[in-house]
PDB file of C-alpha atoms in Angstrom:
ATOM      1  CA  UNK M   1     149.329 -63.382 -12.082  1.00  0.00           C
ATOM      2  CA  UNK M   2     150.847 -66.065 -10.214  1.00  0.00           C
ATOM      3  CA  UNK M   3     152.564 -66.061  -7.177  1.00  0.00           C
ATOM      4  CA  UNK M   4     155.378 -67.246  -8.916  1.00  0.00           C
ATOM      5  CA  UNK M   5     155.060 -64.512 -11.419  1.00  0.00           C
ATOM      6  CA  UNK M   6     155.058 -62.206  -9.343  1.00  0.00           C
ATOM      7  CA  UNK M   7     158.036 -63.231  -7.356  1.00  0.00           C
ATOM      8  CA  UNK M   8     159.327 -62.738 -10.543  1.00  0.00           C
ATOM      9  CA  UNK M   9     157.875 -59.175 -11.260  1.00  0.00           C
ATOM     10  CA  UNK M  10     159.647 -59.116  -8.040  1.00  0.00           C
ATOM     11  CA  UNK M  11     163.371 -59.696  -9.244  1.00  0.00           C
ATOM     12  CA  UNK M  12     163.073 -58.343 -12.147  1.00  0.00           C
ATOM     13  CA  UNK M  13     162.085 -55.025 -10.606  1.00  0.00           C
ATOM     14  CA  UNK M  14     164.638 -54.990  -7.820  1.00  0.00           C
ATOM     15  CA  UNK M  15     167.024 -56.088 -10.387  1.00  0.00           C
ATOM     16  CA  UNK M  16     166.339 -53.687 -13.054  1.00  0.00           C
ATOM     17  CA  UNK M  17     166.526 -50.630 -10.059  1.00  0.00           C
ATOM     18  CA  UNK M  18     170.119 -52.227  -8.733  1.00  0.00           C
ATOM     19  CA  UNK M  19     171.235 -52.103 -12.183  1.00  0.00           C
ATOM     20  CA  UNK M  20     170.393 -48.492 -13.322  1.00  0.00           C
ATOM     21  CA  UNK M  21     171.770 -47.552  -9.467  1.00  0.00           C
ATOM     22  CA  UNK M  22     174.430 -49.857 -10.338  1.00  0.00           C
ATOM     23  CA  UNK M  23     175.285 -48.524 -13.093  1.00  0.00           C
ATOM     24  CA  UNK M  24     175.989 -52.018 -14.400  1.00  0.00           C
ATOM     25  CA  UNK M  25     174.614 -56.135 -14.421  1.00  0.00           C
ATOM     26  CA  UNK M  26     178.265 -56.599 -12.212  1.00  0.00           C
ATOM     27  CA  UNK M  27     177.517 -53.470  -9.452  1.00  0.00           C
ATOM     28  CA  UNK M  28     173.964 -54.806  -9.503  1.00  0.00           C
ATOM     29  CA  UNK M  29     174.657 -58.220  -8.976  1.00  0.00           C
ATOM     30  CA  UNK M  30     177.720 -57.672  -5.799  1.00  0.00           C
ATOM     31  CA  UNK M  31     174.383 -55.187  -4.411  1.00  0.00           C
ATOM     32  CA  UNK M  32     172.094 -57.682  -4.446  1.00  0.00           C
ATOM     33  CA  UNK M  33     173.813 -61.014  -3.996  1.00  0.00           C
ATOM     34  CA  UNK M  34     173.544 -61.940  -7.631  1.00  0.00           C
ATOM     35  CA  UNK M  35     175.650 -62.908 -10.068  1.00  0.00           C
ATOM     36  CA  UNK M  36     176.214 -60.580 -13.940  1.00  0.00           C
ATOM     37  CA  UNK M  37     174.389 -63.284 -15.304  1.00  0.00           C
ATOM     38  CA  UNK M  38     171.017 -63.548 -12.960  1.00  0.00           C
ATOM     39  CA  UNK M  39     170.992 -59.638 -12.917  1.00  0.00           C
ATOM     40  CA  UNK M  40     170.610 -59.605 -16.353  1.00  0.00           C
ATOM     41  CA  UNK M  41     167.932 -62.184 -17.372  1.00  0.00           C
ATOM     42  CA  UNK M  42     165.612 -60.944 -14.729  1.00  0.00           C
ATOM     43  CA  UNK M  43     166.344 -58.000 -16.037  1.00  0.00           C
ATOM     44  CA  UNK M  44     165.340 -59.821 -19.328  1.00  0.00           C
ATOM     45  CA  UNK M  45     161.840 -61.947 -18.346  1.00  0.00           C
ATOM     46  CA  UNK M  46     161.078 -58.431 -17.737  1.00  0.00           C
ATOM     47  CA  UNK M  47     161.655 -56.166 -20.462  1.00  0.00           C
ATOM     48  CA  UNK M  48     159.738 -59.842 -22.668  1.00  0.00           C
ATOM     49  CA  UNK M  49     156.479 -59.626 -20.439  1.00  0.00           C
ATOM     50  CA  UNK M  50     156.525 -55.454 -20.317  1.00  0.00           C
ATOM     51  CA  UNK M  51     157.078 -55.957 -24.417  1.00  0.00           C
ATOM     52  CA  UNK M  52     159.275 -52.737 -23.967  1.00  0.00           C
ATOM     53  CA  UNK M  53     163.017 -52.340 -23.789  1.00  0.00           C
ATOM     54  CA  UNK M  54     163.766 -50.891 -20.693  1.00  0.00           C
ATOM     55  CA  UNK M  55     167.679 -50.402 -21.372  1.00  0.00           C
ATOM     56  CA  UNK M  56     170.540 -50.068 -23.410  1.00  0.00           C
ATOM     57  CA  UNK M  57     173.379 -52.589 -22.976  1.00  0.00           C
ATOM     58  CA  UNK M  58     176.864 -51.823 -24.348  1.00  0.00           C
ATOM     59  CA  UNK M  59     179.874 -53.351 -23.626  1.00  0.00           C
ATOM     60  CA  UNK M  60     180.660 -51.147 -21.195  1.00  0.00           C
ATOM     61  CA  UNK M  61     177.923 -49.595 -19.272  1.00  0.00           C
ATOM     62  CA  UNK M  62     174.077 -49.972 -19.275  1.00  0.00           C
ATOM     63  CA  UNK M  63     171.234 -46.588 -19.910  1.00  0.00           C
ATOM     64  CA  UNK M  64     168.118 -46.730 -19.470  1.00  0.00           C
ATOM     65  CA  UNK M  65     165.917 -46.491 -22.498  1.00  0.00           C
ATOM     66  CA  UNK M  66     162.788 -43.356 -22.573  1.00  0.00           C
ATOM     67  CA  UNK M  67     160.369 -46.350 -21.307  1.00  0.00           C
ATOM     68  CA  UNK M  68     163.357 -46.595 -18.897  1.00  0.00           C
ATOM     69  CA  UNK M  69     163.168 -43.834 -17.567  1.00  0.00           C
ATOM     70  CA  UNK M  70     159.335 -43.123 -17.124  1.00  0.00           C
ATOM     71  CA  UNK M  71     159.507 -47.200 -15.412  1.00  0.00           C
ATOM     72  CA  UNK M  72     162.633 -46.406 -13.696  1.00  0.00           C
ATOM     73  CA  UNK M  73     160.341 -43.271 -11.345  1.00  0.00           C
ATOM     74  CA  UNK M  74     157.519 -46.147 -10.665  1.00  0.00           C
ATOM     75  CA  UNK M  75     160.238 -49.114  -9.957  1.00  0.00           C
ATOM     76  CA  UNK M  76     161.727 -47.232  -7.655  1.00  0.00           C
ATOM     77  CA  UNK M  77     158.509 -45.639  -5.574  1.00  0.00           C
ATOM     78  CA  UNK M  78     157.055 -49.165  -6.104  1.00  0.00           C
ATOM     79  CA  UNK M  79     160.350 -50.584  -3.658  1.00  0.00           C
ATOM     80  CA  UNK M  80     160.892 -48.241  -1.340  1.00  0.00           C
ATOM     81  CA  UNK M  81     156.717 -48.366  -0.499  1.00  0.00           C
ATOM     82  CA  UNK M  82     157.477 -52.044   0.005  1.00  0.00           C
ATOM     83  CA  UNK M  83     160.663 -50.616   2.080  1.00  0.00           C
ATOM     84  CA  UNK M  84     157.803 -48.534   4.189  1.00  0.00           C
ATOM     85  CA  UNK M  85     155.133 -51.716   4.661  1.00  0.00           C
ATOM     86  CA  UNK M  86     158.374 -54.305   6.214  1.00  0.00           C
ATOM     87  CA  UNK M  87     159.285 -50.907   8.759  1.00  0.00           C
ATOM     88  CA  UNK M  88     156.250 -51.104   9.722  1.00  0.00           C
ATOM     89  CA  UNK M  89     156.151 -54.416  10.792  1.00  0.00           C
ATOM     90  CA  UNK M  90     159.483 -54.085  11.859  1.00  0.00           C
ATOM     91  CA  UNK M  91     158.905 -51.720  14.271  1.00  0.00           C
ATOM     92  CA  UNK M  92     156.813 -52.854  16.383  1.00  0.00           C
ATOM     93  CA  UNK M  93     158.907 -55.941  17.257  1.00  0.00           C
ATOM     94  CA  UNK M  94     162.080 -53.443  17.406  1.00  0.00           C
ATOM     95  CA  UNK M  95     164.593 -51.323  16.445  1.00  0.00           C
ATOM     96  CA  UNK M  96     163.607 -48.736  12.653  1.00  0.00           C
ATOM     97  CA  UNK M  97     165.216 -50.737   9.707  1.00  0.00           C
ATOM     98  CA  UNK M  98     165.254 -49.641   5.620  1.00  0.00           C
ATOM     99  CA  UNK M  99     166.121 -47.386   3.347  1.00  0.00           C
ATOM    100  CA  UNK M 100     165.696 -43.211   3.455  1.00  0.00           C
ATOM    101  CA  UNK M 101     166.669 -40.814   0.668  1.00  0.00           C
ATOM    102  CA  UNK M 102     167.094 -37.327   1.775  1.00  0.00           C
ATOM    103  CA  UNK M 103     167.690 -33.560  -0.398  1.00  0.00           C
ATOM    104  CA  UNK M 104     170.003 -31.607   1.152  1.00  0.00           C
ATOM    105  CA  UNK M 105     172.544 -28.454  -0.080  1.00  0.00           C
ATOM    106  CA  UNK M 106     174.868 -29.300  -1.188  1.00  0.00           C
ATOM    107  CA  UNK M 107     176.969 -27.246   2.081  1.00  0.00           C
ATOM    108  CA  UNK M 108     175.193 -27.818   3.757  1.00  0.00           C
ATOM    109  CA  UNK M 109     175.393 -31.305   4.277  1.00  0.00           C
ATOM    110  CA  UNK M 110     179.157 -31.863   4.433  1.00  0.00           C
ATOM    111  CA  UNK M 111     179.396 -28.826   6.416  1.00  0.00           C
ATOM    112  CA  UNK M 112     176.018 -30.277   9.105  1.00  0.00           C
ATOM    113  CA  UNK M 113     174.991 -33.687   8.477  1.00  0.00           C
ATOM    114  CA  UNK M 114     177.810 -35.384   7.466  1.00  0.00           C
ATOM    115  CA  UNK M 115     180.869 -35.127  10.047  1.00  0.00           C
ATOM    116  CA  UNK M 116     177.390 -36.251  12.375  1.00  0.00           C
ATOM    117  CA  UNK M 117     176.247 -40.104   9.974  1.00  0.00           C
ATOM    118  CA  UNK M 118     178.811 -42.490  12.673  1.00  0.00           C
ATOM    119  CA  UNK M 119     176.904 -41.852  16.131  1.00  0.00           C
ATOM    120  CA  UNK M 120     172.772 -41.273  13.630  1.00  0.00           C
ATOM    121  CA  UNK M 121     175.234 -44.837  12.530  1.00  0.00           C
ATOM    122  CA  UNK M 122     175.277 -46.367  15.712  1.00  0.00           C
ATOM    123  CA  UNK M 123     171.624 -45.593  16.828  1.00  0.00           C
ATOM    124  CA  UNK M 124     170.002 -46.373  14.293  1.00  0.00           C
ATOM    125  CA  UNK M 125     172.731 -49.300  12.542  1.00  0.00           C
ATOM    126  CA  UNK M 126     169.226 -51.325   9.897  1.00  0.00           C
ATOM    127  CA  UNK M 127     168.376 -47.671   8.969  1.00  0.00           C
ATOM    128  CA  UNK M 128     171.155 -46.941   5.471  1.00  0.00           C
ATOM    129  CA  UNK M 129     171.720 -43.462   4.971  1.00  0.00           C
ATOM    130  CA  UNK M 130     170.452 -42.345   0.539  1.00  0.00           C
ATOM    131  CA  UNK M 131     171.630 -38.267   0.376  1.00  0.00           C
ATOM    132  CA  UNK M 132     171.707 -36.987  -2.403  1.00  0.00           C
ATOM    133  CA  UNK M 133     173.259 -33.071  -2.383  1.00  0.00           C
ATOM    134  CA  UNK M 134     172.980 -30.887  -4.542  1.00  0.00           C
ATOM    135  CA  UNK M 135     171.886 -26.835  -4.341  1.00  0.00           C
ATOM    136  CA  UNK M 136     168.983 -27.908  -7.061  1.00  0.00           C
ATOM    137  CA  UNK M 137     165.055 -28.421  -5.780  1.00  0.00           C
ATOM    138  CA  UNK M 138     164.391 -31.669  -6.637  1.00  0.00           C
ATOM    139  CA  UNK M 139     160.950 -33.257  -6.625  1.00  0.00           C
ATOM    140  CA  UNK M 140     161.345 -35.514  -3.988  1.00  0.00           C
ATOM    141  CA  UNK M 141     157.772 -37.902  -5.229  1.00  0.00           C
ATOM    142  CA  UNK M 142     158.759 -37.571  -8.805  1.00  0.00           C
ATOM    143  CA  UNK M 143     162.938 -38.272  -7.251  1.00  0.00           C
ATOM    144  CA  UNK M 144     161.789 -40.637  -4.362  1.00  0.00           C
ATOM    145  CA  UNK M 145     162.680 -38.951  -1.861  1.00  0.00           C
ATOM    146  CA  UNK M 146     161.677 -39.082   2.363  1.00  0.00           C
ATOM    147  CA  UNK M 147     162.712 -36.178   3.380  1.00  0.00           C
ATOM    148  CA  UNK M 148     164.342 -32.644   2.189  1.00  0.00           C
ATOM    149  CA  UNK M 149     165.744 -29.643   4.188  1.00  0.00           C
ATOM    150  CA  UNK M 150     165.724 -25.704   1.924  1.00  0.00           C
ATOM    151  CA  UNK M 151     166.800 -23.071   2.621  1.00  0.00           C
ATOM    152  CA  UNK M 152     165.160 -19.780   2.377  1.00  0.00           C
ATOM    153  CA  UNK M 153     162.211 -18.806   1.884  1.00  0.00           C
ATOM    154  CA  UNK M 154     159.518 -21.758   1.120  1.00  0.00           C
ATOM    155  CA  UNK M 155     157.262 -22.132  -2.027  1.00  0.00           C
ATOM    156  CA  UNK M 156     153.492 -22.494  -1.223  1.00  0.00           C
ATOM    157  CA  UNK M 157     153.505 -26.947  -2.497  1.00  0.00           C
ATOM    158  CA  UNK M 158     151.797 -30.107  -0.818  1.00  0.00           C
ATOM    159  CA  UNK M 159     154.816 -30.946   1.450  1.00  0.00           C
ATOM    160  CA  UNK M 160     154.691 -31.192   5.062  1.00  0.00           C
ATOM    161  CA  UNK M 161     157.430 -28.865   6.136  1.00  0.00           C
ATOM    162  CA  UNK M 162     158.759 -27.605  10.081  1.00  0.00           C
ATOM    163  CA  UNK M 163     161.034 -25.288  10.125  1.00  0.00           C
ATOM    164  CA  UNK M 164     163.737 -25.602  11.753  1.00  0.00           C
ATOM    165  CA  UNK M 165     165.315 -21.852  12.551  1.00  0.00           C
ATOM    166  CA  UNK M 166     166.522 -18.814  10.836  1.00  0.00           C
ATOM    167  CA  UNK M 167     169.311 -19.154   7.418  1.00  0.00           C
ATOM    168  CA  UNK M 168     171.897 -17.292   9.127  1.00  0.00           C
ATOM    169  CA  UNK M 169     175.516 -15.512   7.514  1.00  0.00           C
ATOM    170  CA  UNK M 170     178.351 -13.615   8.194  1.00  0.00           C
ATOM    171  CA  UNK M 171     179.765 -10.744   6.047  1.00  0.00           C
ATOM    172  CA  UNK M 172     183.814 -12.054   6.022  1.00  0.00           C
ATOM    173  CA  UNK M 173     186.843 -11.743   4.077  1.00  0.00           C
ATOM    174  CA  UNK M 174     190.311 -12.206   4.586  1.00  0.00           C
ATOM    175  CA  UNK M 175     192.732 -10.442   6.073  1.00  0.00           C
ATOM    176  CA  UNK M 176     194.734 -10.324   3.495  1.00  0.00           C
ATOM    177  CA  UNK M 177     192.276  -9.031   1.394  1.00  0.00           C
ATOM    178  CA  UNK M 178     191.600  -6.138   4.261  1.00  0.00           C
ATOM    179  CA  UNK M 179     194.726  -5.669   4.713  1.00  0.00           C
ATOM    180  CA  UNK M 180     195.108  -3.778   1.713  1.00  0.00           C
ATOM    181  CA  UNK M 181     191.709  -1.614   1.797  1.00  0.00           C
ATOM    182  CA  UNK M 182     189.783  -0.844   4.106  1.00  0.00           C
ATOM    183  CA  UNK M 183     187.062  -2.464   5.978  1.00  0.00           C
ATOM    184  CA  UNK M 184     183.446  -1.817   4.542  1.00  0.00           C
ATOM    185  CA  UNK M 185     181.477   0.180   7.195  1.00  0.00           C
ATOM    186  CA  UNK M 186     177.964   0.409   5.255  1.00  0.00           C
ATOM    187  CA  UNK M 187     176.097  -0.932   2.342  1.00  0.00           C
ATOM    188  CA  UNK M 188     177.175   2.500   0.397  1.00  0.00           C
ATOM    189  CA  UNK M 189     181.584   1.210   0.739  1.00  0.00           C
ATOM    190  CA  UNK M 190     179.891  -1.495  -0.840  1.00  0.00           C
ATOM    191  CA  UNK M 191     180.028  -0.839  -4.223  1.00  0.00           C
ATOM    192  CA  UNK M 192     183.570  -0.163  -3.643  1.00  0.00           C
ATOM    193  CA  UNK M 193     184.824  -3.662  -3.173  1.00  0.00           C
ATOM    194  CA  UNK M 194     185.961  -7.034  -4.391  1.00  0.00           C
ATOM    195  CA  UNK M 195     182.589  -9.051  -4.219  1.00  0.00           C
ATOM    196  CA  UNK M 196     182.058 -12.643  -4.398  1.00  0.00           C
ATOM    197  CA  UNK M 197     179.182 -14.456  -5.221  1.00  0.00           C
ATOM    198  CA  UNK M 198     177.189 -17.552  -5.487  1.00  0.00           C
ATOM    199  CA  UNK M 199     174.587 -18.350  -8.356  1.00  0.00           C
ATOM    200  CA  UNK M 200     171.889 -21.194  -7.725  1.00  0.00           C
ATOM    201  CA  UNK M 201     171.467 -22.888 -10.541  1.00  0.00           C
ATOM    202  CA  UNK M 202     168.067 -24.876 -10.211  1.00  0.00           C
ATOM    203  CA  UNK M 203     166.905 -21.270 -10.893  1.00  0.00           C
ATOM    204  CA  UNK M 204     170.359 -19.882 -12.774  1.00  0.00           C
ATOM    205  CA  UNK M 205     170.429 -16.655 -10.550  1.00  0.00           C
ATOM    206  CA  UNK M 206     172.847 -13.835  -8.680  1.00  0.00           C
ATOM    207  CA  UNK M 207     172.542 -14.364  -4.893  1.00  0.00           C
ATOM    208  CA  UNK M 208     171.537 -10.678  -2.707  1.00  0.00           C
ATOM    209  CA  UNK M 209     172.955 -10.433  -0.177  1.00  0.00           C
ATOM    210  CA  UNK M 210     170.591  -9.792   2.797  1.00  0.00           C
ATOM    211  CA  UNK M 211     171.683  -6.792   6.054  1.00  0.00           C
ATOM    212  CA  UNK M 212     168.512  -6.061   7.888  1.00  0.00           C
ATOM    213  CA  UNK M 213     166.040  -7.214   6.702  1.00  0.00           C
ATOM    214  CA  UNK M 214     166.717  -5.515   3.360  1.00  0.00           C
ATOM    215  CA  UNK M 215     168.110  -7.121   0.184  1.00  0.00           C
ATOM    216  CA  UNK M 216     171.217  -5.876  -1.927  1.00  0.00           C
ATOM    217  CA  UNK M 217     172.307  -7.128  -5.794  1.00  0.00           C
ATOM    218  CA  UNK M 218     173.581  -3.808  -7.954  1.00  0.00           C
ATOM    219  CA  UNK M 219     175.185  -2.163  -4.539  1.00  0.00           C
ATOM    220  CA  UNK M 220     177.513  -4.890  -4.120  1.00  0.00           C
ATOM    221  CA  UNK M 221     180.730  -4.665  -6.162  1.00  0.00           C
ATOM    222  CA  UNK M 222     182.090  -6.771  -9.042  1.00  0.00           C
ATOM    223  CA  UNK M 223     183.486 -10.428  -8.214  1.00  0.00           C
ATOM    224  CA  UNK M 224     183.577 -14.128  -9.293  1.00  0.00           C
ATOM    225  CA  UNK M 225     180.684 -15.800  -9.698  1.00  0.00           C
ATOM    226  CA  UNK M 226     180.968 -19.235  -8.604  1.00  0.00           C
ATOM    227  CA  UNK M 227     177.872 -21.377  -8.412  1.00  0.00           C
ATOM    228  CA  UNK M 228     179.266 -23.812  -5.445  1.00  0.00           C
ATOM    229  CA  UNK M 229     178.772 -22.939  -2.177  1.00  0.00           C
ATOM    230  CA  UNK M 230     182.084 -24.254  -0.834  1.00  0.00           C
ATOM    231  CA  UNK M 231     183.832 -23.202  -3.663  1.00  0.00           C
ATOM    232  CA  UNK M 232     182.470 -19.468  -2.185  1.00  0.00           C
ATOM    233  CA  UNK M 233     184.247 -19.883   0.190  1.00  0.00           C
ATOM    234  CA  UNK M 234     187.121 -21.056  -0.245  1.00  0.00           C
ATOM    235  CA  UNK M 235     187.444 -18.209  -3.532  1.00  0.00           C
ATOM    236  CA  UNK M 236     186.973 -15.872  -0.004  1.00  0.00           C
ATOM    237  CA  UNK M 237     190.138 -17.310   2.422  1.00  0.00           C
ATOM    238  CA  UNK M 238     192.189 -17.641  -1.038  1.00  0.00           C
ATOM    239  CA  UNK M 239     191.502 -13.651  -0.933  1.00  0.00           C
ATOM    240  CA  UNK M 240     189.271 -12.862  -4.193  1.00  0.00           C
ATOM    241  CA  UNK M 241     186.993 -10.267  -1.961  1.00  0.00           C
ATOM    242  CA  UNK M 242     184.386 -10.287   0.385  1.00  0.00           C
ATOM    243  CA  UNK M 243     181.379 -12.894   1.137  1.00  0.00           C
ATOM    244  CA  UNK M 244     178.333 -13.612   2.744  1.00  0.00           C
ATOM    245  CA  UNK M 245     178.792 -17.325   3.484  1.00  0.00           C
ATOM    246  CA  UNK M 246     176.103 -19.682   5.685  1.00  0.00           C
ATOM    247  CA  UNK M 247     177.806 -19.309   9.236  1.00  0.00           C
ATOM    248  CA  UNK M 248     177.962 -22.796   9.150  1.00  0.00           C
ATOM    249  CA  UNK M 249     180.378 -22.438   5.847  1.00  0.00           C
ATOM    250  CA  UNK M 250     182.669 -19.868   7.835  1.00  0.00           C
ATOM    251  CA  UNK M 251     183.108 -21.300  11.477  1.00  0.00           C
ATOM    252  CA  UNK M 252     185.840 -23.188  10.557  1.00  0.00           C
ATOM    253  CA  UNK M 253     188.036 -20.126   8.795  1.00  0.00           C
ATOM    254  CA  UNK M 254     186.711 -17.640  11.120  1.00  0.00           C
ATOM    255  CA  UNK M 255     188.090 -19.610  14.673  1.00  0.00           C
ATOM    256  CA  UNK M 256     190.858 -20.062  13.369  1.00  0.00           C
ATOM    257  CA  UNK M 257     190.794 -16.690  11.825  1.00  0.00           C
ATOM    258  CA  UNK M 258     191.489 -17.444   8.226  1.00  0.00           C
ATOM    259  CA  UNK M 259     188.710 -15.088   7.368  1.00  0.00           C
ATOM    260  CA  UNK M 260     187.043 -12.215   9.274  1.00  0.00           C
ATOM    261  CA  UNK M 261     184.147 -10.453   9.960  1.00  0.00           C
ATOM    262  CA  UNK M 262     183.387  -7.219   8.339  1.00  0.00           C
ATOM    263  CA  UNK M 263     179.204  -5.208   9.420  1.00  0.00           C
ATOM    264  CA  UNK M 264     179.158  -7.616  12.455  1.00  0.00           C
ATOM    265  CA  UNK M 265     176.796  -4.851  13.566  1.00  0.00           C
ATOM    266  CA  UNK M 266     174.102  -5.833  10.191  1.00  0.00           C
ATOM    267  CA  UNK M 267     171.847  -8.625  11.267  1.00  0.00           C
ATOM    268  CA  UNK M 268     172.533 -10.989   7.729  1.00  0.00           C
ATOM    269  CA  UNK M 269     169.243 -13.817   7.710  1.00  0.00           C
ATOM    270  CA  UNK M 270     167.994 -14.849   4.488  1.00  0.00           C
ATOM    271  CA  UNK M 271     164.567 -16.849   5.396  1.00  0.00           C
ATOM    272  CA  UNK M 272     164.924 -19.944   7.437  1.00  0.00           C
ATOM    273  CA  UNK M 273     166.306 -23.523   7.445  1.00  0.00           C
ATOM    274  CA  UNK M 274     163.397 -25.475   7.130  1.00  0.00           C
ATOM    275  CA  UNK M 275     162.396 -29.672   7.083  1.00  0.00           C
ATOM    276  CA  UNK M 276     160.270 -30.660   4.201  1.00  0.00           C
ATOM    277  CA  UNK M 277     158.709 -34.870   3.691  1.00  0.00           C
ATOM    278  CA  UNK M 278     156.080 -36.041   1.291  1.00  0.00           C
ATOM    279  CA  UNK M 279     152.593 -36.800   3.507  1.00  0.00           C
ATOM    280  CA  UNK M 280     153.138 -39.951   2.610  1.00  0.00           C
ATOM    281  CA  UNK M 281     156.674 -40.607   5.058  1.00  0.00           C
ATOM    282  CA  UNK M 282     155.716 -38.153   7.986  1.00  0.00           C
ATOM    283  CA  UNK M 283     153.520 -41.502   9.589  1.00  0.00           C
ATOM    284  CA  UNK M 284     157.187 -43.810   8.672  1.00  0.00           C
ATOM    285  CA  UNK M 285     159.216 -44.920  11.658  1.00  0.00           C
ATOM    286  CA  UNK M 286     162.614 -44.592   9.988  1.00  0.00           C
ATOM    287  CA  UNK M 287     161.100 -41.732   8.176  1.00  0.00           C
ATOM    288  CA  UNK M 288     160.980 -39.609  11.985  1.00  0.00           C
ATOM    289  CA  UNK M 289     164.430 -41.239  12.867  1.00  0.00           C
ATOM    290  CA  UNK M 290     166.326 -39.344  10.694  1.00  0.00           C
ATOM    291  CA  UNK M 291     163.675 -35.839  11.205  1.00  0.00           C
ATOM    292  CA  UNK M 292     164.792 -35.426  14.569  1.00  0.00           C
ATOM    293  CA  UNK M 293     168.262 -36.810  13.100  1.00  0.00           C
ATOM    294  CA  UNK M 294     168.065 -33.982  10.624  1.00  0.00           C
ATOM    295  CA  UNK M 295     166.811 -31.124  13.506  1.00  0.00           C
ATOM    296  CA  UNK M 296     169.397 -32.146  15.484  1.00  0.00           C
ATOM    297  CA  UNK M 297     171.813 -31.416  13.254  1.00  0.00           C
ATOM    298  CA  UNK M 298     171.098 -28.176  11.923  1.00  0.00           C
ATOM    299  CA  UNK M 299     169.180 -26.966  15.802  1.00  0.00           C
ATOM    300  CA  UNK M 300     171.996 -24.865  16.563  1.00  0.00           C
ATOM    301  CA  UNK M 301     172.774 -23.014  12.927  1.00  0.00           C
TER     302      UNK M 301
END
């Protein structure tokens, strides 16, 4: 293949990935500084070279074919590898640069990481963060992620992992809820209370509450079930019942007394907070900078 053909292939890859990420040719063109027509032609030439259709075009949007979905996963990894190479070379001349994809649990990300993004951007203006907030466990390698924060007990995997400390929780309820009934003094009292539960989106299972190293499920009273961590906190603040919340999710409401802690003598810990990453990303300068930033965000949690 000639050098011109190689450049056309790279241009087509960039145009294809940008189209999928942005949702259309026009938006991809704005992202890459090209016209919508030029983006469409670049993708079309690549489809012709490959002999397969990657995108389904309609008047309103574009979507991927089955082959396009497979190609997208490989294309994003290839482009990320090229950015890694550029970043490593650039780091020899100065500050880290390039894109870093991160997967974070939704509530943790919104509460602990997003509010601190401004300071990170000031320190590393040439690093572009692409953050996914999702309570489902994504496949870091298939999804092209550089880093992730995971909670609880880590399963065996080929990923590199480092513990960032205990994942601490607090049992709490609103003053209005507690004014109408006797606050629980121990686990045996929970059956008589309304317990707001979280359902894990990845498994469909209900969370178990933890006290002093033991887990409890059937001992808990019936109550609303929600699959969003922030919604559980909102329900507790609204007086719907007791909730066992991560410390970071309850801290503000506890401080301004919208929530009150109960059974404070019980130790509520559910595993640990983990920073995980593929081995191939461990020494990339920009990934190392983001790793240090995430550790700082979670250090006191």
